[in-house]
Coordinates of C-alpha atoms (C1' of nucleotides) and ligand atoms in Angstrom, one line a residue:
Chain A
X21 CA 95.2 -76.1 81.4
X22 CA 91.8 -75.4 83.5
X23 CA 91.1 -77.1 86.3
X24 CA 87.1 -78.4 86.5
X25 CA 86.5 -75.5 89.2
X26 CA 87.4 -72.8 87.2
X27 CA 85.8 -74.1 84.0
X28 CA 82.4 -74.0 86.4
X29 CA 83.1 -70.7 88.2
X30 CA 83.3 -68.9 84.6
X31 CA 80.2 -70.4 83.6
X32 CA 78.3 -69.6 86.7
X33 CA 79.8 -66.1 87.1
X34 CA 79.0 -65.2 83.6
X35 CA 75.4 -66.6 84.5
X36 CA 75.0 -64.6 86.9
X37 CA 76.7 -60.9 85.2
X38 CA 79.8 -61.6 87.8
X39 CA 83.4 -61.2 86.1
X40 CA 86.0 -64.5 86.0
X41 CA 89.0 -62.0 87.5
X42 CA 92.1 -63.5 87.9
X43 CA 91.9 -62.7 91.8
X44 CA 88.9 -65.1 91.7
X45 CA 90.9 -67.4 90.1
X46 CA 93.6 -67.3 92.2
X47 CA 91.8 -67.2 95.4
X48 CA 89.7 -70.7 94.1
X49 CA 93.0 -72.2 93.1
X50 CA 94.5 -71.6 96.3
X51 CA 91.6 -73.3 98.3
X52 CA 91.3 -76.1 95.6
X53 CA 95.2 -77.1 95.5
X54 CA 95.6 -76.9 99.4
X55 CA 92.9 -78.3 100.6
X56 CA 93.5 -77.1 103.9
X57 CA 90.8 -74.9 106.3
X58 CA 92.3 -71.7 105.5
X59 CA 91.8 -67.7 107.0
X60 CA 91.6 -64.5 104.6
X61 CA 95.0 -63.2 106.5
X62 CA 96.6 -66.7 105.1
X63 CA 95.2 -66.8 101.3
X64 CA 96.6 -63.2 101.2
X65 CA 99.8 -64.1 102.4
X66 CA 100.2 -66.9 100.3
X67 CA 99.2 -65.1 96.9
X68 CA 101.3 -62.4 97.4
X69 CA 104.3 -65.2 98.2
X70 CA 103.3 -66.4 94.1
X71 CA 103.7 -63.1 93.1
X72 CA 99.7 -62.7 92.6
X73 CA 98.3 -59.0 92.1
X74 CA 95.8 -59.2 94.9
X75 CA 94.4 -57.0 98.0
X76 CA 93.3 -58.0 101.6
X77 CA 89.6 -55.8 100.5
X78 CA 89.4 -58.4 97.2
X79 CA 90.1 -61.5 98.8
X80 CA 87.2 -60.8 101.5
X81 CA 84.7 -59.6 98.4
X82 CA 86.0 -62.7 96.6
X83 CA 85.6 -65.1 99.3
X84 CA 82.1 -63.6 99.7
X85 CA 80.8 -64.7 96.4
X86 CA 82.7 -68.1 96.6
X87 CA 80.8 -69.0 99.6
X88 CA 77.7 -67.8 97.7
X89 CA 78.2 -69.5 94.4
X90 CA 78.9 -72.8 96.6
X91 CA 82.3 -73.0 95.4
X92 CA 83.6 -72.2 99.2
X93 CA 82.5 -73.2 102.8
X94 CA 83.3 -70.4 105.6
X95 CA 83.9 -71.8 108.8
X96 CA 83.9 -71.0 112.6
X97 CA 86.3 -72.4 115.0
X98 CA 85.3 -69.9 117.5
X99 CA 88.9 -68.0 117.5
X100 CA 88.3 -64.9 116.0
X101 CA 88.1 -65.4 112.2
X102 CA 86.7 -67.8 109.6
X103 CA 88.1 -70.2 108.2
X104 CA 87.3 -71.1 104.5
X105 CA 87.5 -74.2 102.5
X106 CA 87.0 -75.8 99.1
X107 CA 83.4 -77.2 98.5
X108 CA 84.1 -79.2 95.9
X109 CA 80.7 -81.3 96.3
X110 CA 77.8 -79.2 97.9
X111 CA 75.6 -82.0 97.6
X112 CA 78.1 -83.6 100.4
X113 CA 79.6 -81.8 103.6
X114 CA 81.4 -82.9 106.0
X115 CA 82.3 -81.7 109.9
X116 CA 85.5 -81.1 111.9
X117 CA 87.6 -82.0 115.0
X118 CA 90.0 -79.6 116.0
X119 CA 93.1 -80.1 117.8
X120 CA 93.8 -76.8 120.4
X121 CA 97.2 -78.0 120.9
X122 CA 98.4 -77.6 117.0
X123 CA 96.0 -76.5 115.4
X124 CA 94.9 -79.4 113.1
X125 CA 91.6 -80.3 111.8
X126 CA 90.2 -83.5 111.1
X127 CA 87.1 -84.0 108.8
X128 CA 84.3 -86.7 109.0
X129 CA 80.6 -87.4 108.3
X130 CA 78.1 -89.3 109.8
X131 CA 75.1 -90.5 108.5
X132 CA 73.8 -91.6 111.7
X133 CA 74.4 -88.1 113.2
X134 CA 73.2 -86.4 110.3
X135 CA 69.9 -88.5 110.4
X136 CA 69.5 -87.5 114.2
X137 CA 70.1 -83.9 113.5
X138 CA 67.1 -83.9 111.0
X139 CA 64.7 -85.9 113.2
X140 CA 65.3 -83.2 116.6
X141 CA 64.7 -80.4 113.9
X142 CA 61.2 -82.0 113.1
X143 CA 60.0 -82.6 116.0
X144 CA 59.7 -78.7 116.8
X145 CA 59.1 -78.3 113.2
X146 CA 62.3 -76.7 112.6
X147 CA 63.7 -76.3 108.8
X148 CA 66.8 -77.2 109.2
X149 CA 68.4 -75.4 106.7
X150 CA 72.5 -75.8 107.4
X151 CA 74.5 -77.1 111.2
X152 CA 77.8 -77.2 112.0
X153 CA 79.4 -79.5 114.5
X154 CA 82.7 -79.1 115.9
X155 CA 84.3 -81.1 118.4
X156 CA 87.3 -79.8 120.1
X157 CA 90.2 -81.4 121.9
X158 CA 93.6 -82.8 121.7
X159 CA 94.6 -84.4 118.6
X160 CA 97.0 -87.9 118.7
X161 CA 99.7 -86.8 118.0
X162 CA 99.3 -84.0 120.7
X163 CA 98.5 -86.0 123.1
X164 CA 100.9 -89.1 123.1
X165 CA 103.9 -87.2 123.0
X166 CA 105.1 -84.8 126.0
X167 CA 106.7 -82.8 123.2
X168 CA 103.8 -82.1 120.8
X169 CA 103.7 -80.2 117.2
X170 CA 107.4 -80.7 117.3
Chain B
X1428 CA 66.9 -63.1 149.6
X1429 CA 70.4 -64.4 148.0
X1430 CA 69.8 -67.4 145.3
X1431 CA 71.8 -70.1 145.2
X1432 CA 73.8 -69.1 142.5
X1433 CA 74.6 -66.2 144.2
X1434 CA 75.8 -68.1 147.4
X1435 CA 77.9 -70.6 145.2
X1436 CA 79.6 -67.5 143.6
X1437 CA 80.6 -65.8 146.8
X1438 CA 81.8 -69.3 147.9
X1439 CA 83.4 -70.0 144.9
X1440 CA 85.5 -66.5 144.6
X1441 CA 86.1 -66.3 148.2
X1442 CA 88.4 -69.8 148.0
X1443 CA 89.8 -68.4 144.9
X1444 CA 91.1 -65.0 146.2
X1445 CA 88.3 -63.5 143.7
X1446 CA 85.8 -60.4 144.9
X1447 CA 81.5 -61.2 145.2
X1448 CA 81.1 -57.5 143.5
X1449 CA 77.7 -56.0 142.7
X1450 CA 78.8 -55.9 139.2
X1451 CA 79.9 -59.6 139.3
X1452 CA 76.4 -60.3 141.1
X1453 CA 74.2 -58.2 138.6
X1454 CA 76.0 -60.0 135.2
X1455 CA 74.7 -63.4 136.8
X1456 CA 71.5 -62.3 138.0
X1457 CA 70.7 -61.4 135.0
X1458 CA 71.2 -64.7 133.2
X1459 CA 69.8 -66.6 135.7
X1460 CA 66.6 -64.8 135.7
X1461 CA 66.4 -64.5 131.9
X1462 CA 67.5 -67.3 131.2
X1463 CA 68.1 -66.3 127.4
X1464 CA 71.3 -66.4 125.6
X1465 CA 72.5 -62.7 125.5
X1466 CA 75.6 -61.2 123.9
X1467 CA 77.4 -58.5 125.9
X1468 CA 76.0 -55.4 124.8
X1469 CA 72.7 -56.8 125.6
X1470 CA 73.6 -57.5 128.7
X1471 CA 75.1 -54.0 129.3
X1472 CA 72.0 -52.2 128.5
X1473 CA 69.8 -54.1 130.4
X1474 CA 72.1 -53.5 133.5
X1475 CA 71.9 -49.9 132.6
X1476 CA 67.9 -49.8 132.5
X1477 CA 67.9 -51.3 135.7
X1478 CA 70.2 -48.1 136.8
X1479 CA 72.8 -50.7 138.2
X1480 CA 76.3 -49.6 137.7
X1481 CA 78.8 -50.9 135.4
X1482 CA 80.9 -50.5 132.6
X1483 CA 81.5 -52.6 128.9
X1484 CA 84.8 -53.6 129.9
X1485 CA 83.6 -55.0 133.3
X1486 CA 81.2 -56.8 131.5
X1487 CA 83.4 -58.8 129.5
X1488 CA 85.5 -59.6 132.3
X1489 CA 83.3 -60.4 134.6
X1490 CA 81.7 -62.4 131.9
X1491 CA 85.3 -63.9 131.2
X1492 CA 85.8 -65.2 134.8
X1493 CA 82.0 -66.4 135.3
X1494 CA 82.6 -68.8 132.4
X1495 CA 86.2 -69.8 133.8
X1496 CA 84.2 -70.8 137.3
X1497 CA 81.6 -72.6 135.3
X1498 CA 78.5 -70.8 136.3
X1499 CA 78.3 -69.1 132.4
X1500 CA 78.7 -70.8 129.0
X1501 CA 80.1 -68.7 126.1
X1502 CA 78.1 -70.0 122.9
X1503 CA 79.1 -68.9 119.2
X1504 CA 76.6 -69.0 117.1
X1505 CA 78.4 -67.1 113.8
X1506 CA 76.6 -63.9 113.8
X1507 CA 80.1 -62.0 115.0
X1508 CA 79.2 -61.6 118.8
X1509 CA 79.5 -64.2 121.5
X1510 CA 76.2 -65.1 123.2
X1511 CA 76.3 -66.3 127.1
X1512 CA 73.9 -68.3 128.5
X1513 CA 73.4 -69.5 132.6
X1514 CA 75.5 -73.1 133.3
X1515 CA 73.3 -74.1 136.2
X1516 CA 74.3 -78.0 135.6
X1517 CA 77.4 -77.8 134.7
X1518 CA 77.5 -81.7 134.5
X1519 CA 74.9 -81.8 131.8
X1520 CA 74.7 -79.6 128.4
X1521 CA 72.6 -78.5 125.5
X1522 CA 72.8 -78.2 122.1
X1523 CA 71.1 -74.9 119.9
X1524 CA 68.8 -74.6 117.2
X1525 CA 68.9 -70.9 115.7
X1526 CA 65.9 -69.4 113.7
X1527 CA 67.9 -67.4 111.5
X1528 CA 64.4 -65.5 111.2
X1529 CA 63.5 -64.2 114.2
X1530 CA 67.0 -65.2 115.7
X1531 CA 65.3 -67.6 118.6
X1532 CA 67.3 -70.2 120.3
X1533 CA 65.8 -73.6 121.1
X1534 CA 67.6 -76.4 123.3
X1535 CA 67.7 -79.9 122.8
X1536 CA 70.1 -82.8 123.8
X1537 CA 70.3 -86.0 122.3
X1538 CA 72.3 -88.6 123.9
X1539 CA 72.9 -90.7 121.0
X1540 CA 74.3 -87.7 118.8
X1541 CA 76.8 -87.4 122.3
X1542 CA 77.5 -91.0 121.8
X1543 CA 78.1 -91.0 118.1
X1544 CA 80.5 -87.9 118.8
X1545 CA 82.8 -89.6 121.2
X1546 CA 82.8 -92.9 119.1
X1547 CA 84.1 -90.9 116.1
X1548 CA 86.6 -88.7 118.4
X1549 CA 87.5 -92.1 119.8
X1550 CA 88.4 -93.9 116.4
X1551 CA 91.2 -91.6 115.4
X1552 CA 92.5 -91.1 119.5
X1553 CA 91.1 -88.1 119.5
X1554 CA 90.5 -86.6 123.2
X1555 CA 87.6 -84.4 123.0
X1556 CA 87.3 -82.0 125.0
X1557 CA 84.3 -79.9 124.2
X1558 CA 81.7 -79.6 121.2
X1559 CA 79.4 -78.0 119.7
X1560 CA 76.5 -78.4 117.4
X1561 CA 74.1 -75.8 116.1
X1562 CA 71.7 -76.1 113.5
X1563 CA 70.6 -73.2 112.1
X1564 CA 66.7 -73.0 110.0
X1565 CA 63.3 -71.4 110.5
X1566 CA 61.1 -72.1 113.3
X1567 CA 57.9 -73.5 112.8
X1568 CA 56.3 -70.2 114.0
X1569 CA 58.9 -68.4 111.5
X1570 CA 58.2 -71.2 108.8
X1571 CA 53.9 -71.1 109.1
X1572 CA 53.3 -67.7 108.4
X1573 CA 53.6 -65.0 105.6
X1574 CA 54.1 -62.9 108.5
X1575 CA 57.2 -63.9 110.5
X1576 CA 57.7 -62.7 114.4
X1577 CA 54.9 -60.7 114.2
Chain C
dA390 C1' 85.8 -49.6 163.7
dA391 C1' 89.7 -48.1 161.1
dA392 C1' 93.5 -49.4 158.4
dT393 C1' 95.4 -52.3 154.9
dT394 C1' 95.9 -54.1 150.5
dA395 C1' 95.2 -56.9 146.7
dC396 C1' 91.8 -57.3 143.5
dA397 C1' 88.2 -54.9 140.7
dT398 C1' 86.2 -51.1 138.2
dG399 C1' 85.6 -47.2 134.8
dA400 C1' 87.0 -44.4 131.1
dG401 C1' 89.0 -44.5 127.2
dA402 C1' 92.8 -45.9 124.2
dC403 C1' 93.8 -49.6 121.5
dT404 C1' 93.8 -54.1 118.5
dC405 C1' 92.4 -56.7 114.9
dA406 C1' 89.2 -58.9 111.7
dT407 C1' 86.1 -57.4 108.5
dT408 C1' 83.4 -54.0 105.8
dA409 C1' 82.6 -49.6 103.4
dT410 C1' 84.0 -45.8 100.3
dC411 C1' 85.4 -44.2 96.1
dA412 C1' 88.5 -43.3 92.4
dT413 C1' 90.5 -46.1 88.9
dT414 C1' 90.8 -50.3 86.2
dT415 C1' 89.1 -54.1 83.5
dG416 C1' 86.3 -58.2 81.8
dC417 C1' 83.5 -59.0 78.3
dA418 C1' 79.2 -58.3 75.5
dG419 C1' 78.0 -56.1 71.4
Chain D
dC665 C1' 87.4 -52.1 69.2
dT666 C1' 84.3 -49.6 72.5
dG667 C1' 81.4 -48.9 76.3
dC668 C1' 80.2 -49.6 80.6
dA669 C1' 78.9 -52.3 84.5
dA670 C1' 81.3 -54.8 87.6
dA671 C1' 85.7 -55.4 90.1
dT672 C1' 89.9 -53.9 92.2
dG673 C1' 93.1 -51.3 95.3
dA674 C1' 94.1 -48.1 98.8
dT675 C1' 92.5 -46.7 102.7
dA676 C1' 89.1 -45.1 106.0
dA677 C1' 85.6 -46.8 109.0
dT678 C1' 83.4 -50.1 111.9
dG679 C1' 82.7 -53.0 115.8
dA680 C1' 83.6 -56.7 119.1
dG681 C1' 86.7 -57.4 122.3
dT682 C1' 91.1 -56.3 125.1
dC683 C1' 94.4 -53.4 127.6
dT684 C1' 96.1 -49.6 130.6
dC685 C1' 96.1 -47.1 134.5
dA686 C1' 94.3 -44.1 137.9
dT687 C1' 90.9 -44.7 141.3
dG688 C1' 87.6 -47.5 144.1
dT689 C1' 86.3 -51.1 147.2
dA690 C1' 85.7 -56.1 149.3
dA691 C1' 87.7 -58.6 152.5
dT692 C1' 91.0 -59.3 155.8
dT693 C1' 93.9 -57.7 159.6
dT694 C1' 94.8 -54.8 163.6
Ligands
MN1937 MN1 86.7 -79.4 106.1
MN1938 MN1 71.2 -72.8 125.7
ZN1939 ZN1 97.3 -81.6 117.6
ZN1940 ZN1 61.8 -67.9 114.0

DNA sequence: AAATTACATGAGACTCATTATCATTTGCAG
DNA sequence: CTGCAAATGATAATGAGTCTCATGTAATTT
């Protein structure tokens, strides 16, 4: 069985004169199946724990053309490496909260914001071409318990 | 002549046990009177055209401790090096635009976007604590010529 | 004004995420 | 099947930022 991604990411990479490697493959599965905000170190970690044949150099070269082919979003939470995720629907995005106590990150869109960002942009005449907005703080759960994470 | 962030410092670090050093002095100088959002090798060679004396390592922790007293904000805008910028008001804020042309930074804050962000932190008991928002695009300068930051 | 001392600096070693190099392997078009 | 451009793996290199430690100095105390 092929999931939908991996069906597209052989068509586009054969498009394009890229190869549909089994690390590429993997690395896709991985971010599509977890669904979590993942770093490089991690995906590594976690293919080698399913026995995948992959190196630390590949999965940065891999999630280098993910990002470019759209299949991937890289993101910065400002502590010292990206984060990547699935992008299943480019058309869409979405932004994040993240919780400084565990860790956790929380994903929402607003129109209203979005529609803001784009008039500030043209009133300079700014082409707004991508924005991220992170808001950072204390998560629920972190915060109504003394004992949080736990 | 001392400026008034230069007064508020040596106030500041004297009730803290912390030392007014030149070094200390030059780093926020130099911010206040650019007034540009500089990364920390920029701000080492200026200091070194200017023949004032200091190393890279006292540059980030001087930087380090002028953020943690508020008179610096540390701003990540992606590229791989953290850009600091002046904190005169350290009550208000601004949010970036980045012309990922000619790399300038423009400033704008909207208070209905600040709104819109603690109404969505609120709705899921989040506690924010910070945020930040860049939008990243060409500049109209960038955008109307063949001829970019010429 | 000199002594004291805790904090700060400078030089350079070090860390760690990410990138580059290059010999070897492999996907895949023909 | 074969040929070969593209991809991988091992590992060296890079670069921002941090740490260590011997030395220096701001600020306080005699
Ligand atoms: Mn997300
Ligand atoms: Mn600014
Ligand atoms: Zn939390
Ligand atoms: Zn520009």
């Amino acid at each position: 069985m092929q999931t939908q991604a991996e069906g597209s990411l052989k068509r586009v990479f054969r498009d394009n004169a890229l190869k549909a490697t089994p690390q590429r493959l993997d690395v896709l599965k991985l971010l599509m199946t977890s669904g979590e905000h993942l770093d490089a170190e991690e995906i590594y970690k976690r293919l080698l724990k399913k026995k995948k044949n992959v190196s630390r150099a590949t999965i940065y070269r891999t999630l280098e053309v993910l990002v470019e082919y759209d299949f991937v979003r890289k993101l910065d939470f400002a502590d010292g490496r990206m984060r990547y995720e699935q992008n299943q629907n480019p058309d869409e995005h979405h932004d994040h909260m993240v919780c400084q106590v565990c860790g956790k990150v929380f994903e929402f869109f607003n129109p209203q914001i979005e529609a803001l960002q784009e008039a500030i942009a043209q009133e300079i005449n700014f082409q707004m071409l991508s924005h991220t907005m992170h808001i950072y703080g204390i998560c629920s759960a972190c915060g109504d318990s003394a004992d949080p994470v736990a």
